[in-house]
């Protein structure tokens, strides 16, 4: 029986090797089997009576030994004085994993809210002349987390940081990227302006809802994809390649699904045609492609209320699909997403930890993969002026 082959899934190599060679070769991306855990509680940049973060697995081996290798110790001694990683309150567990990958400690920062809701940020260490990376997804509550990011950027700018990079694993307001009706706002452009005017020199984002969102920024944007992490996980399941079909839940996601299918042994592609009558309301109309007797892998960038992907799964089962897997980078999981996803339509729901998944949103079919290695490697390459795109070649 032929197994899925994940083609050219990217490179994440140790930092010292990249510094010496400055030559990137193709090798398998790390297999990440990091499941979700209860979010860590942080105060002033340090863990407050919380368990240690989940250590990602590299090809079945714990990263704990790799993180203390001489190469990363050398990296830390040379660059720690100039590289700083700070975490907002949106996803401190992911920030800690990223810092651990780089062999660094999270920077000390105090973030608090006044009684009226105003946000106060104070850096607890000097960042003068430093390359600062602020890890803060603008996930729900989107407005709170966005404002917190802006205040963090302003604090770093006023503290004379040399470069400020906003690391936004999930970029909120990305869906408002165009005008489809009269008198609508393009909020994605507005948020891009806010981040730029706050003082950010660069943005690092993961799986933007649409590629044109990068053009809304007047500063450099490094766009990374969670796709390699999910691809490696699917490849480890050894599903017969002849039984596989990749499904786009709508016409807008065809390019994403096509790229995904190409990496999975060039699997066939199916498209769900849907008509949307309002926000978060979708009606499936037709299926383009053959899924009868196949294992269908539905690929999307985010799952919000799960209306689109659930209706798509119902149609796939009606058309004879044997099993349906849902794959998404961002798990927004607005109600009633959990009820829909756990209804038995999906064999497995595979997401990443760009957005923290709380305990109450967990269900048996859910698998959470970590993108900490991916973001950590990207941060190092940005800091060391190395290629980022070669990770995905």
Coordinates of N, CA and C in Angstrom, one line a residue, residues 17 38 62 132 163 182 189 215 234:
X17 N 24.4 25.9 12.3 CA 24.7 25.3 11.0 C 24.4 26.3 9.9
X38 N -3.2 23.3 29.0 CA -3.8 24.5 29.6 C -2.8 25.6 29.5
X62 N 12.4 14.3 21.8 CA 12.1 15.6 22.6 C 13.1 16.6 22.2
X132 N 13.9 43.6 18.7 CA 12.8 43.2 19.5 C 11.7 42.5 18.7
X163 N 15.1 47.7 16.2 CA 14.1 47.2 15.3 C 13.0 46.5 16.1
X182 N -21.5 48.4 -0.9 CA -21.3 49.8 -0.7 C -21.1 50.2 0.8
X189 N -6.8 47.1 6.2 CA -5.9 48.2 5.9 C -5.7 49.2 7.1
X215 N 0.0 43.7 1.1 CA 0.2 45.0 0.5 C -0.4 46.2 1.2
X234 N 0.0 14.8 8.7 CA -0.8 13.9 7.8 C 0.0 12.8 7.2

